[in-house]
Short mmCIF file of C-alpha atoms in Angstrom, two decimals:
data_model
loop_
_atom_site.label_atom_id
_atom_site.label_comp_id
_atom_site.label_asym_id
_atom_site.label_seq_id
_atom_site.Cartn_x
_atom_site.Cartn_y
_atom_site.Cartn_z
CA MET A 1 -1.54 6.98 18.93
CA ALA A 2 -2.13 3.27 19.53
CA ALA A 3 -5.81 3.89 20.10
CA ALA A 4 -6.03 5.92 16.90
CA ALA A 5 -4.27 3.18 15.00
CA ALA A 6 -6.63 0.55 16.36
CA ASN A 7 -9.74 2.61 15.68
CA GLY A 8 -8.54 3.58 12.19
CA PHE A 9 -7.69 -0.02 11.47
CA ALA A 10 -11.12 -1.18 12.58
CA ALA A 11 -12.95 1.51 10.68
CA SER A 12 -11.34 0.44 7.45
CA PHE A 13 -12.97 -2.98 7.63
CA PRO A 14 -16.70 -2.30 8.00
CA GLY A 15 -17.49 -6.02 7.99
CA ALA A 16 -15.57 -6.58 11.22
CA MET A 17 -18.09 -5.65 13.93
CA ALA A 18 -20.08 -6.88 16.87
CA ASP A 19 -23.86 -7.23 16.94
CA SER A 20 -25.35 -3.78 17.55
CA ASN A 21 -27.44 -5.09 20.46
CA THR A 22 -24.48 -6.69 22.25
CA THR A 23 -23.44 -5.31 25.64
CA ILE A 24 -20.23 -6.77 27.01
CA SER A 25 -18.90 -6.69 30.57
CA TYR A 26 -15.70 -8.29 31.75
CA SER A 27 -14.49 -9.48 35.14
CA SER A 28 -11.06 -10.77 34.22
CA THR A 29 -8.53 -10.87 31.44
CA ALA A 30 -9.00 -14.61 30.92
CA SER A 31 -12.77 -14.34 30.68
CA SER A 32 -12.47 -11.34 28.36
CA ARG A 33 -10.41 -13.35 25.90
CA SER A 34 -12.90 -16.21 26.16
CA GLN A 35 -15.84 -13.91 25.50
CA LEU A 36 -14.02 -12.28 22.61
CA ARG A 37 -13.55 -15.69 21.00
CA MET A 38 -17.28 -16.39 21.45
CA LEU A 39 -18.15 -12.96 20.08
CA TYR A 40 -16.18 -13.62 16.91
CA SER A 41 -17.34 -17.15 16.33
CA PRO A 42 -17.61 -18.28 12.68
CA THR A 43 -21.38 -17.69 12.64
CA ARG A 44 -21.16 -14.17 14.01
CA ARG A 45 -18.15 -13.41 11.80
CA LEU A 46 -20.09 -14.46 8.72
CA ARG A 47 -23.01 -12.27 9.77
CA ALA A 48 -20.63 -9.34 10.26
CA LEU A 49 -19.03 -9.78 6.85
CA VAL A 50 -22.30 -9.59 4.94
CA SER A 51 -23.41 -6.49 6.86
CA ASN A 52 -22.10 -2.98 6.60
CA ARG A 53 -23.30 -1.32 9.74
CA GLY A 54 -20.38 0.58 11.14
CA PRO A 55 -17.10 0.26 13.00
CA LEU A 56 -15.61 -2.64 14.90
CA PHE A 57 -17.57 -1.88 18.05
CA THR A 58 -20.83 0.06 17.95
CA PRO A 59 -21.68 2.85 20.38
CA ARG A 60 -23.98 0.47 22.30
CA SER A 61 -21.09 -1.75 23.27
CA GLU A 62 -19.47 -0.94 26.62
CA PHE A 63 -16.13 -2.35 25.45
CA THR A 64 -13.56 0.20 24.24
CA TYR A 65 -9.89 0.23 23.45
CA GLU A 66 -9.25 1.95 26.81
CA ASN A 67 -11.09 -0.93 28.58
CA SER A 68 -8.97 -3.40 26.68
CA LYS A 69 -5.75 -1.87 28.04
CA ALA A 70 -6.97 -2.35 31.61
CA LEU A 71 -7.94 -5.93 30.79
CA GLY A 72 -4.60 -6.72 29.16
CA VAL A 73 -6.18 -7.25 25.72
CA SER A 74 -4.07 -5.44 23.11
CA ALA A 75 -5.39 -3.82 19.94
CA LEU A 76 -3.51 -6.46 17.98
CA GLU A 77 -5.31 -9.26 19.83
CA LEU A 78 -8.63 -7.61 19.05
CA LEU A 79 -7.53 -7.35 15.44
CA LYS A 80 -6.58 -10.99 15.24
CA THR A 81 -9.88 -12.16 16.71
CA SER A 82 -11.88 -10.15 14.19
CA ALA A 83 -12.74 -10.67 10.55
CA VAL A 84 -9.71 -8.52 9.67
CA ASP A 85 -7.62 -11.62 10.31
CA ARG A 86 -8.48 -12.96 6.87
CA TYR A 87 -6.74 -9.95 5.30
CA THR A 88 -3.68 -9.50 7.50
CA LYS A 89 -2.65 -13.13 7.13
CA ALA A 90 -2.64 -12.84 3.34
CA LYS A 91 0.56 -12.16 1.42
CA SER A 92 0.87 -9.04 -0.68
CA SER A 93 0.06 -9.69 -4.35
CA ILE A 94 1.06 -8.26 -7.70
CA ALA A 95 -2.12 -7.55 -9.65
CA VAL A 96 -3.02 -5.97 -12.98
CA ILE A 97 -6.41 -4.45 -13.71
CA GLY A 98 -6.58 -3.94 -17.45
CA LEU A 99 -8.81 -3.06 -20.37
CA ASP A 100 -7.43 -3.37 -23.89
CA VAL A 101 -8.39 -3.53 -27.54
CA HIS A 102 -9.37 -7.20 -27.09
CA THR A 103 -11.74 -6.66 -24.13
CA ALA A 104 -13.06 -3.09 -24.28
CA PRO A 105 -14.27 -0.78 -27.10
CA VAL A 106 -12.41 2.43 -27.85
CA GLU A 107 -15.33 4.51 -26.48
CA LEU A 108 -14.64 3.07 -23.02
CA ARG A 109 -10.84 3.11 -23.26
CA GLU A 110 -10.72 6.78 -24.17
CA LYS A 111 -12.69 7.69 -21.02
CA LEU A 112 -10.28 5.69 -18.86
CA ASN A 113 -7.16 6.94 -20.67
CA ILE A 114 -4.47 8.53 -18.47
CA PRO A 115 -2.14 10.92 -20.34
CA GLU A 116 1.56 10.14 -19.98
CA GLU A 117 2.35 13.32 -18.05
CA GLN A 118 -0.19 12.28 -15.40
CA TRP A 119 1.29 8.82 -14.71
CA PRO A 120 3.41 9.92 -11.70
CA GLN A 121 0.41 11.70 -10.16
CA ALA A 122 -1.73 8.59 -10.72
CA ILE A 123 0.89 6.44 -8.94
CA GLY A 124 0.70 8.77 -5.94
CA GLU A 125 -3.09 8.61 -5.85
CA LEU A 126 -3.12 4.82 -6.16
CA CYS A 127 -0.54 4.37 -3.38
CA SER A 128 -2.65 6.55 -1.07
CA LEU A 129 -5.36 3.86 -1.18
CA ASN A 130 -5.50 1.74 1.97
CA HIS A 131 -4.37 -1.56 0.43
CA ILE A 132 -2.03 -0.41 -2.36
CA GLU A 133 1.70 -0.33 -1.61
CA GLU A 134 3.21 0.16 -5.09
CA ALA A 135 1.74 1.04 -8.49
CA ALA A 136 2.43 1.69 -12.17
CA VAL A 137 0.30 2.95 -15.05
CA LEU A 138 0.52 1.87 -18.71
CA SER A 139 -1.95 3.80 -20.86
CA THR A 140 -1.72 3.66 -24.67
CA CYS A 141 -4.09 3.81 -27.63
CA ASN A 142 -4.69 0.06 -27.28
CA ARG A 143 -4.78 -0.43 -23.50
CA ILE A 144 -5.18 1.03 -20.04
CA GLU A 145 -3.50 -1.16 -17.41
CA ILE A 146 -2.94 -0.48 -13.70
CA TYR A 147 -0.25 -2.61 -12.05
CA VAL A 148 -0.19 -2.70 -8.25
CA VAL A 149 1.38 -4.44 -5.29
CA ALA A 150 -1.70 -4.98 -3.11
CA LEU A 151 -1.52 -5.65 0.63
CA SER A 152 -4.86 -7.41 0.23
CA GLN A 153 -5.68 -8.80 -3.20
CA GLU A 154 -9.46 -8.52 -2.99
CA ARG A 155 -9.56 -5.13 -1.27
CA GLY A 156 -6.79 -3.72 -3.46
CA VAL A 157 -8.56 -4.56 -6.73
CA LYS A 158 -11.80 -3.10 -5.38
CA GLU A 159 -10.09 0.16 -4.40
CA VAL A 160 -8.30 0.51 -7.76
CA THR A 161 -11.53 -0.15 -9.71
CA GLU A 162 -13.36 2.47 -7.65
CA TRP A 163 -10.47 4.90 -8.22
CA MET A 164 -10.66 4.33 -12.00
CA SER A 165 -14.42 4.92 -11.87
CA LYS A 166 -14.14 8.12 -9.82
CA ARG A 167 -11.42 9.49 -12.09
CA SER A 168 -13.14 8.72 -15.38
CA GLY A 169 -16.84 8.91 -14.53
CA VAL A 170 -17.34 5.35 -15.87
CA PRO A 171 -19.53 3.26 -13.52
CA VAL A 172 -17.76 0.47 -11.62
CA SER A 173 -20.17 -2.07 -13.14
CA GLU A 174 -19.14 -1.01 -16.66
CA ILE A 175 -15.44 -1.30 -15.84
CA CYS A 176 -15.95 -4.74 -14.27
CA LYS A 177 -17.78 -5.90 -17.39
CA HIS A 178 -14.76 -5.26 -19.62
CA ARG A 179 -11.73 -5.50 -17.33
CA SER A 180 -9.37 -8.43 -17.05
CA LEU A 181 -7.72 -9.32 -13.73
CA LEU A 182 -4.43 -11.17 -13.38
CA TYR A 183 -2.44 -11.91 -10.25
CA ASN A 184 1.16 -12.67 -9.29
CA LYS A 185 2.89 -14.90 -11.86
CA ASP A 186 0.09 -14.46 -14.41
CA ALA A 187 0.26 -10.67 -14.03
CA SER A 188 4.05 -10.71 -14.45
CA GLN A 189 3.87 -12.93 -17.52
CA HIS A 190 1.26 -10.63 -19.04
CA LEU A 191 3.55 -7.61 -18.74
CA PHE A 192 6.46 -9.57 -20.24
CA GLU A 193 4.23 -10.49 -23.20
CA VAL A 194 3.09 -6.88 -23.56
CA ALA A 195 6.68 -5.61 -23.61
CA SER A 196 7.59 -8.29 -26.16
CA GLY A 197 4.79 -7.23 -28.51
CA LEU A 198 2.83 -10.50 -28.11
CA ASN A 199 -0.24 -8.83 -26.67
CA SER A 200 -0.39 -6.00 -29.19
CA LEU A 201 -2.96 -5.71 -31.93
CA VAL A 202 0.01 -6.00 -34.27
CA LEU A 203 2.45 -8.80 -33.35
CA GLY A 204 5.95 -7.59 -32.56
CA GLU A 205 4.97 -3.92 -32.50
CA GLY A 206 8.03 -1.94 -31.43
CA GLN A 207 6.33 1.11 -29.98
CA ILE A 208 4.91 -0.73 -26.97
CA LEU A 209 8.41 -1.54 -25.64
CA ALA A 210 9.23 2.19 -25.78
CA GLN A 211 6.05 2.87 -23.82
CA VAL A 212 7.00 0.31 -21.15
CA LYS A 213 10.41 2.01 -20.91
CA GLN A 214 8.59 5.32 -20.46
CA VAL A 215 6.77 3.87 -17.44
CA VAL A 216 10.14 3.26 -15.79
CA LYS A 217 11.52 6.66 -16.84
CA LEU A 218 8.56 8.57 -15.41
CA GLY A 219 8.34 6.30 -12.36
CA GLU A 220 11.95 6.87 -11.25
CA GLY A 221 11.95 8.94 -8.09
CA THR A 222 8.18 8.59 -7.67
CA ALA A 223 7.17 7.22 -4.27
CA GLY A 224 5.30 3.98 -4.91
CA PHE A 225 7.29 2.95 -7.98
CA ASP A 226 10.01 0.96 -6.26
CA GLY A 227 10.73 -2.52 -4.93
CA LYS A 228 8.73 -5.16 -6.76
CA MET A 229 7.14 -2.78 -9.27
CA ARG A 230 10.39 -1.28 -10.53
CA GLU A 231 12.00 -4.73 -10.72
CA LEU A 232 8.98 -6.13 -12.58
CA PHE A 233 9.09 -3.43 -15.27
CA ASN A 234 12.87 -3.59 -15.65
CA ARG A 235 12.68 -7.37 -16.12
CA ALA A 236 9.85 -6.93 -18.63
CA ILE A 237 12.02 -4.54 -20.65
CA SER A 238 14.84 -7.11 -20.62
CA ALA A 239 12.42 -9.79 -21.86
CA GLY A 240 11.12 -7.48 -24.61
CA LYS A 241 14.65 -6.72 -25.80
CA ARG A 242 15.64 -10.39 -25.85
CA VAL A 243 12.54 -11.41 -27.79
CA ARG A 244 13.23 -8.80 -30.46
CA PHE A 245 16.95 -9.59 -30.63
CA GLU A 246 16.75 -13.41 -30.55
CA THR A 247 13.65 -14.01 -32.70
CA ASN A 248 12.42 -12.56 -35.98
CA ILE A 249 9.17 -11.39 -34.39
CA SER A 250 9.69 -7.82 -35.61
CA SER A 251 10.59 -8.72 -39.19
CA GLY A 252 7.68 -8.03 -41.48
CA SER A 253 5.51 -6.92 -38.58
CA VAL A 254 3.59 -3.67 -38.71
CA SER A 255 2.91 -0.95 -36.20
CA VAL A 256 -0.42 0.72 -35.51
CA SER A 257 0.67 3.53 -37.81
CA SER A 258 1.58 1.26 -40.71
CA ALA A 259 -1.63 -0.72 -40.21
CA ALA A 260 -3.53 2.57 -40.46
CA VAL A 261 -1.85 3.32 -43.80
CA GLU A 262 -2.65 -0.19 -45.05
CA LEU A 263 -6.27 0.21 -43.94
CA ALA A 264 -6.55 3.43 -45.96
CA GLN A 265 -5.06 1.62 -48.96
CA MET A 266 -7.63 -1.17 -48.57
CA LYS A 267 -10.54 1.28 -48.43
CA LEU A 268 -9.47 3.49 -51.34
CA PRO A 269 -10.18 2.44 -54.94
CA LYS A 270 -6.93 1.13 -56.46
CA SER A 271 -7.13 3.61 -59.31
CA SER A 272 -7.14 6.60 -56.97
CA TYR A 273 -4.60 5.59 -54.32
CA ALA A 274 -1.63 7.26 -56.00
CA SER A 275 -3.52 10.53 -56.59
CA ALA A 276 -5.38 10.76 -53.26
CA ARG A 277 -4.80 13.99 -51.35
CA VAL A 278 -3.46 13.17 -47.86
CA LEU A 279 -3.63 15.16 -44.63
CA VAL A 280 -1.90 14.11 -41.39
CA VAL A 281 -2.99 15.88 -38.20
CA GLY A 282 -0.27 15.62 -35.54
CA ALA A 283 3.49 15.28 -36.02
CA GLY A 284 4.35 13.36 -32.86
CA LYS A 285 5.67 9.78 -32.72
CA MET A 286 2.57 8.22 -34.27
CA GLY A 287 2.17 10.96 -36.87
CA LYS A 288 5.79 10.64 -37.92
CA LEU A 289 5.37 6.88 -38.41
CA VAL A 290 2.23 7.45 -40.48
CA ILE A 291 4.18 9.82 -42.74
CA LYS A 292 7.06 7.35 -42.99
CA HIS A 293 4.75 4.51 -44.10
CA LEU A 294 2.81 6.77 -46.51
CA ILE A 295 6.07 7.68 -48.26
CA ALA A 296 7.11 4.00 -48.29
CA LYS A 297 3.83 3.23 -50.07
CA GLY A 298 4.55 5.83 -52.76
CA CYS A 299 2.84 8.94 -51.42
CA GLU A 300 4.76 11.99 -52.68
CA LYS A 301 2.82 14.93 -51.20
CA ILE A 302 1.54 15.19 -47.62
CA VAL A 303 -0.01 18.13 -45.78
CA VAL A 304 0.77 18.10 -42.04
CA VAL A 305 -1.21 20.08 -39.48
CA ASN A 306 0.65 20.60 -36.21
CA ARG A 307 0.89 23.00 -33.29
CA SER A 308 4.32 24.23 -34.38
CA GLU A 309 6.39 24.01 -37.56
CA GLU A 310 9.56 22.76 -35.84
CA LYS A 311 8.68 19.04 -36.02
CA VAL A 312 7.42 19.33 -39.57
CA ALA A 313 10.68 20.98 -40.63
CA ALA A 314 12.56 18.04 -39.11
CA LEU A 315 10.37 15.66 -41.13
CA ARG A 316 11.21 17.54 -44.32
CA GLU A 317 14.92 17.04 -43.60
CA GLU A 318 14.44 13.33 -42.96
CA PHE A 319 12.14 12.60 -45.92
CA LYS A 320 13.59 14.74 -48.70
CA ASN A 321 12.03 12.69 -51.51
CA ALA A 322 8.51 13.78 -50.54
CA GLU A 323 6.82 17.18 -50.44
CA ILE A 324 5.72 17.86 -46.84
CA ILE A 325 3.63 21.01 -46.37
CA TYR A 326 3.08 22.57 -42.93
CA LYS A 327 -0.25 24.05 -41.82
CA PRO A 328 -1.05 25.50 -38.36
CA LEU A 329 -3.87 24.14 -36.18
CA SER A 330 -6.03 27.13 -37.03
CA GLU A 331 -6.21 25.84 -40.62
CA THR A 332 -7.27 22.29 -39.73
CA LEU A 333 -10.74 22.48 -41.29
CA ALA A 334 -9.49 24.36 -44.35
CA SER A 335 -6.83 21.69 -44.88
CA ALA A 336 -9.41 18.92 -44.43
CA ALA A 337 -11.57 20.52 -47.14
CA GLU A 338 -8.73 19.89 -49.59
CA ALA A 339 -7.98 16.30 -48.48
CA ASP A 340 -9.37 12.89 -49.49
CA VAL A 341 -7.76 10.90 -46.67
CA ILE A 342 -7.18 12.33 -43.19
CA PHE A 343 -5.05 10.64 -40.52
CA THR A 344 -5.31 11.95 -36.94
CA SER A 345 -2.92 11.18 -34.09
CA THR A 346 -2.85 13.93 -31.47
CA MET A 347 -3.10 14.05 -27.67
CA SER A 348 -6.20 16.26 -27.78
CA GLU A 349 -8.74 15.42 -25.08
CA THR A 350 -11.63 16.61 -27.29
CA PRO A 351 -12.53 15.80 -30.92
CA LEU A 352 -10.90 17.96 -33.60
CA PHE A 353 -13.53 17.04 -36.21
CA LEU A 354 -17.23 17.31 -35.37
CA LYS A 355 -20.15 16.14 -37.50
CA GLU A 356 -21.48 19.66 -38.12
CA HIS A 357 -18.05 20.75 -39.37
CA VAL A 358 -17.48 17.80 -41.70
CA GLN A 359 -20.90 17.99 -43.31
CA MET A 360 -20.01 21.50 -44.51
CA LEU A 361 -16.82 20.33 -46.24
CA PRO A 362 -16.93 20.04 -50.06
CA HIS A 363 -17.41 16.54 -51.48
CA VAL A 364 -14.39 14.56 -52.63
CA GLY A 365 -14.10 13.37 -56.21
CA ALA A 366 -16.47 10.73 -57.57
CA GLU A 367 -13.57 8.26 -57.92
CA ILE A 368 -13.01 8.18 -54.16
CA GLY A 369 -16.65 8.59 -53.17
CA ARG A 370 -16.37 9.35 -49.42
CA ARG A 371 -13.73 11.26 -47.45
CA LEU A 372 -11.78 8.82 -45.22
CA PHE A 373 -10.88 9.62 -41.61
CA ILE A 374 -8.36 7.20 -40.07
CA ASP A 375 -8.28 8.09 -36.37
CA ILE A 376 -5.54 6.32 -34.36
CA SER A 377 -5.82 8.61 -31.33
CA VAL A 378 -7.12 7.68 -27.88
CA PRO A 379 -9.07 9.72 -26.87
CA ARG A 380 -10.44 9.92 -30.40
CA ASN A 381 -9.89 13.03 -32.51
CA VAL A 382 -12.82 12.36 -34.88
CA GLU A 383 -16.44 12.27 -33.73
CA PRO A 384 -17.77 8.77 -34.60
CA GLY A 385 -21.14 10.18 -35.77
CA ILE A 386 -19.38 11.51 -38.87
CA SER A 387 -19.77 8.02 -40.37
CA ASP A 388 -23.52 8.70 -40.56
CA LEU A 389 -22.85 11.24 -43.29
CA GLU A 390 -23.00 10.08 -46.90
CA THR A 391 -19.85 12.06 -47.64
CA ALA A 392 -17.47 10.63 -45.00
CA CYS A 393 -16.35 7.40 -43.36
CA VAL A 394 -14.50 7.06 -40.02
CA TYR A 395 -12.16 4.26 -38.89
CA ASN A 396 -10.48 4.05 -35.47
CA VAL A 397 -7.81 1.85 -33.84
CA ASP A 398 -10.28 -0.98 -33.27
CA ASP A 399 -10.86 -1.24 -37.03
CA LEU A 400 -7.19 -2.11 -37.60
CA LYS A 401 -7.99 -5.74 -36.69
CA GLU A 402 -9.08 -6.15 -40.29
CA VAL A 403 -5.51 -5.46 -41.44
CA VAL A 404 -3.76 -7.87 -39.09
CA SER A 405 -6.15 -10.84 -39.02
CA SER A 406 -4.75 -12.44 -42.18
CA ASN A 407 -1.43 -13.64 -40.72
CA MET A 408 -2.66 -15.68 -37.72
CA GLU A 409 -0.50 -18.76 -38.43
CA ASP A 410 2.65 -16.67 -38.67
CA ARG A 411 1.69 -14.92 -35.42
CA ARG A 412 1.22 -18.27 -33.65
CA ARG A 413 4.64 -19.58 -34.70
CA LYS A 414 6.48 -16.41 -33.71
CA SER A 415 4.65 -16.29 -30.39
CA MET A 416 5.83 -19.81 -29.53
CA GLU A 417 9.45 -18.81 -30.15
CA ALA A 418 9.06 -15.74 -27.96
CA GLN A 419 7.39 -17.67 -25.12
CA VAL A 420 10.55 -19.70 -24.50
CA ILE A 421 12.47 -16.50 -23.76
CA ILE A 422 9.62 -15.01 -21.73
CA GLN A 423 9.45 -18.10 -19.50
CA GLU A 424 13.19 -17.89 -18.83
CA GLU A 425 12.95 -14.21 -17.85
CA LEU A 426 9.80 -14.85 -15.85
CA GLY A 427 11.57 -17.59 -13.88
CA LYS A 428 14.36 -15.16 -12.96
CA PHE A 429 11.86 -12.57 -11.74
CA GLU A 430 9.87 -15.12 -9.73
CA ASP A 431 13.09 -16.32 -8.06
CA TRP A 432 13.99 -12.73 -7.18
CA LYS A 433 10.47 -12.12 -5.82
CA ASP A 434 10.51 -15.30 -3.73
CA SER A 435 13.89 -14.36 -2.32
CA GLN A 436 12.33 -11.17 -0.94
CA GLU A 437 10.19 -13.30 1.38
CA THR A 438 13.19 -13.74 3.66
CA VAL A 439 13.60 -9.99 4.20
CA PRO A 440 10.75 -9.67 6.79
CA THR A 441 12.14 -12.69 8.66
CA ILE A 442 15.63 -11.16 8.73
CA LYS A 443 14.19 -7.91 10.10
CA LYS A 444 12.06 -9.68 12.72
CA PHE A 445 14.92 -11.97 13.76
CA ARG A 446 17.28 -9.01 14.17
CA ALA A 447 14.65 -7.15 16.21
CA TYR A 448 14.00 -10.24 18.33
CA VAL A 449 17.71 -10.72 19.14
CA GLU A 450 18.25 -6.99 19.75
CA LYS A 451 15.36 -6.95 22.20
CA ILE A 452 16.99 -9.75 24.22
CA ARG A 453 20.42 -8.13 24.02
CA ALA A 454 19.18 -4.73 25.20
CA SER A 455 17.20 -6.33 28.05
CA GLU A 456 20.16 -8.36 29.30
CA GLU A 457 22.49 -5.35 29.04
CA GLU A 458 20.07 -3.30 31.13
CA LYS A 459 19.87 -6.06 33.78
CA CYS A 460 23.66 -6.26 33.95
CA LEU A 461 24.05 -2.51 34.35
CA SER A 462 21.40 -2.34 37.05
CA LYS A 463 23.20 -5.04 39.06
CA MET A 464 26.47 -3.15 38.89
CA GLY A 465 24.98 -0.09 40.59
CA ASP A 466 25.54 3.63 40.10
CA ASP A 467 29.31 3.55 40.47
CA ILE A 468 29.91 2.15 37.00
CA THR A 469 31.87 4.45 34.70
CA LYS A 470 31.00 5.49 31.14
CA LYS A 471 33.95 3.46 29.91
CA GLN A 472 32.68 0.32 31.66
CA LYS A 473 29.17 0.90 30.27
CA ALA A 474 30.60 1.21 26.78
CA ALA A 475 32.65 -1.96 27.25
CA ILE A 476 29.57 -3.94 28.34
CA HIS A 477 27.57 -2.56 25.39
CA ASP A 478 30.34 -3.40 22.91
CA LEU A 479 30.65 -6.89 24.41
CA SER A 480 26.92 -7.60 24.01
CA MET A 481 26.88 -6.20 20.46
CA GLY A 482 29.94 -8.24 19.49
CA ILE A 483 28.44 -11.49 20.80
CA VAL A 484 25.16 -10.84 18.95
CA LYS A 485 26.95 -9.94 15.72
CA LYS A 486 28.98 -13.15 15.73
CA LEU A 487 25.98 -15.30 16.64
CA LEU A 488 23.90 -13.76 13.82
CA GLN A 489 26.52 -14.28 11.10
CA GLY A 490 25.61 -17.91 10.42
CA PRO A 491 21.79 -17.56 10.43
CA MET A 492 21.91 -14.37 8.35
CA LYS A 493 24.17 -15.99 5.77
CA HIS A 494 21.66 -18.81 5.32
CA LEU A 495 18.67 -16.46 5.18
CA ARG A 496 20.07 -14.42 2.29
CA CYS A 497 20.03 -15.45 -1.36
CA ASP A 498 23.40 -16.80 -2.44
CA ALA A 499 24.55 -14.91 -5.52
CA SER A 500 27.11 -17.62 -6.26
CA GLY A 501 24.33 -20.18 -6.69
CA SER A 502 25.82 -22.66 -4.20
CA ARG A 503 22.59 -22.53 -2.22
CA ASP A 504 19.29 -22.64 -4.10
CA LEU A 505 16.16 -20.65 -3.32
CA SER A 506 14.23 -23.59 -1.84
CA GLU A 507 16.97 -24.09 0.76
CA THR A 508 16.92 -20.39 1.66
CA LEU A 509 13.14 -20.43 2.09
CA GLU A 510 13.32 -23.58 4.23
CA ASN A 511 15.90 -21.85 6.43
CA MET A 512 13.49 -18.93 6.75
CA ARG A 513 10.64 -21.20 7.84
CA ALA A 514 12.93 -22.96 10.33
CA VAL A 515 13.96 -19.66 11.96
CA ASN A 516 10.31 -18.57 12.12
CA ARG A 517 9.39 -21.84 13.88
CA MET A 518 12.34 -21.87 16.31
CA PHE A 519 11.88 -18.31 17.53
CA ASP A 520 8.08 -18.00 17.15
CA LEU A 521 8.53 -15.02 14.85
CA GLU A 522 5.15 -15.56 13.20
CA LYS A 523 3.54 -14.53 16.49
CA GLU A 524 5.04 -11.07 16.15
CA THR A 525 3.16 -8.36 14.29
CA SER A 526 3.38 -9.24 10.60
CA VAL A 527 4.97 -6.84 8.11
CA LEU A 528 1.64 -6.74 6.29
CA GLU A 529 -0.20 -5.64 9.43
CA GLU A 530 2.39 -2.96 10.08
CA LYS A 531 2.02 -1.59 6.56
CA ILE A 532 -1.78 -1.50 6.71
CA ARG A 533 -1.71 0.06 10.18
CA SER A 534 0.74 2.74 8.95
CA LYS A 535 -1.54 3.57 6.02
CA MET A 536 -4.51 3.94 8.38
CA GLU A 537 -2.56 6.31 10.62
CA GLN A 538 -1.48 8.43 7.65
CA ALA A 539 -5.07 8.60 6.38
CA GLN A 540 -6.23 9.95 9.75
CA LYS A 541 -3.67 12.80 9.85
#
């Protein structure tokens, strides 16, 4: 098992290797360590890192893991003298790999989109990657963001980007061109701003907070959405709630749906807005909001195409002052033929309106000129080539910027108010995250003391001979355990965060460093190494 772990570990870092023409022979343990240090000198290590020629030791090398056992050189020592050292000494990082309405066009976002029902599966796939410990997915019409706790920052981001490419068919180079990368505190702050509606196309948008909550709801019970990731999203939800409750960021703000209605109003001639025939395709959350804002703007008759009539019937009950007519999906094109303005907001993976279909539809009245398609779905429901027709015009979520660009000063002022709250919540999360640094030290210290206790108990029992009774053995064991427990009370108290606040975080972290120095705990296998090694072993099974 140890050999497999070592070989799997080495194979995962193709840059960590010896020269293919190197033949090594050893006469003693001391000389072997000396030669290993020479083999992995900075010059040779640099050469190894820029090459990609195979595993840690090539077939031409006479040195193997089995040889190393005879020489007294452990797999861990080999690991620490190789280029892998630069990874295993790094701390795990929170990272976000994101593409949104500000950095990537809708054509790219729709290819990368991950439907809500697939988020748990995506978390599982991400956490199966070698350097990803935890993960979360936030995929909406305006963004696709992957949040991870990476055991190695550089390797983790590379693996996630390759996973996104493999899943979507989008080349890695194209993703890298449009993605944004944020780490640790910057990544956390970004999520807090997203949940607060500061990063939305429309400032203060309420729907995004519901989507962040959905990440937590779907993530509960999913392996890989725990620890730091769950705490990060829960804290982001708290920040989003506070911003909305303590500032007026949501007052007068618009959602994507209301911006879509305003865009249609801007594009229609004023004289025809009241009489325009309206069709809404999709009666989900977004469709319902579109209908709500249409009615608020004075629209009295709306045709709704949906998979079933149940949701449309509920809309009729809620909006009794408007005439809401249900049509099944099979009548989508027939309903479009009788509409001047068409809003689409469904979860369909393929377009509902194609160019060849729309060009066969009858022309709209001369007053309106061209049939309007307002598509707020991602993936898009309306084929963009329809805009090439003289009879139709298509707008998507990226075109909503035109609606919201006029209130920049108001956005800036509200954002400043919200940032005060976000920084407070961010500080609380960072303190919690820093406090988790002591957990590995506590575990290592307990293991270190237990090792000594067990060894001394065994020595004592061996000296007492075979005549010792079970009762005497139990008494000796209880004695050793009691001594250890009492001795650990003080150190453990000072290594844990003090909920009462009488001891601050900096003091706790200093205590942690002191214990590490006094007992040489840093020389033990790091938690990070153990996690990576475990992942390699699982991958080989």
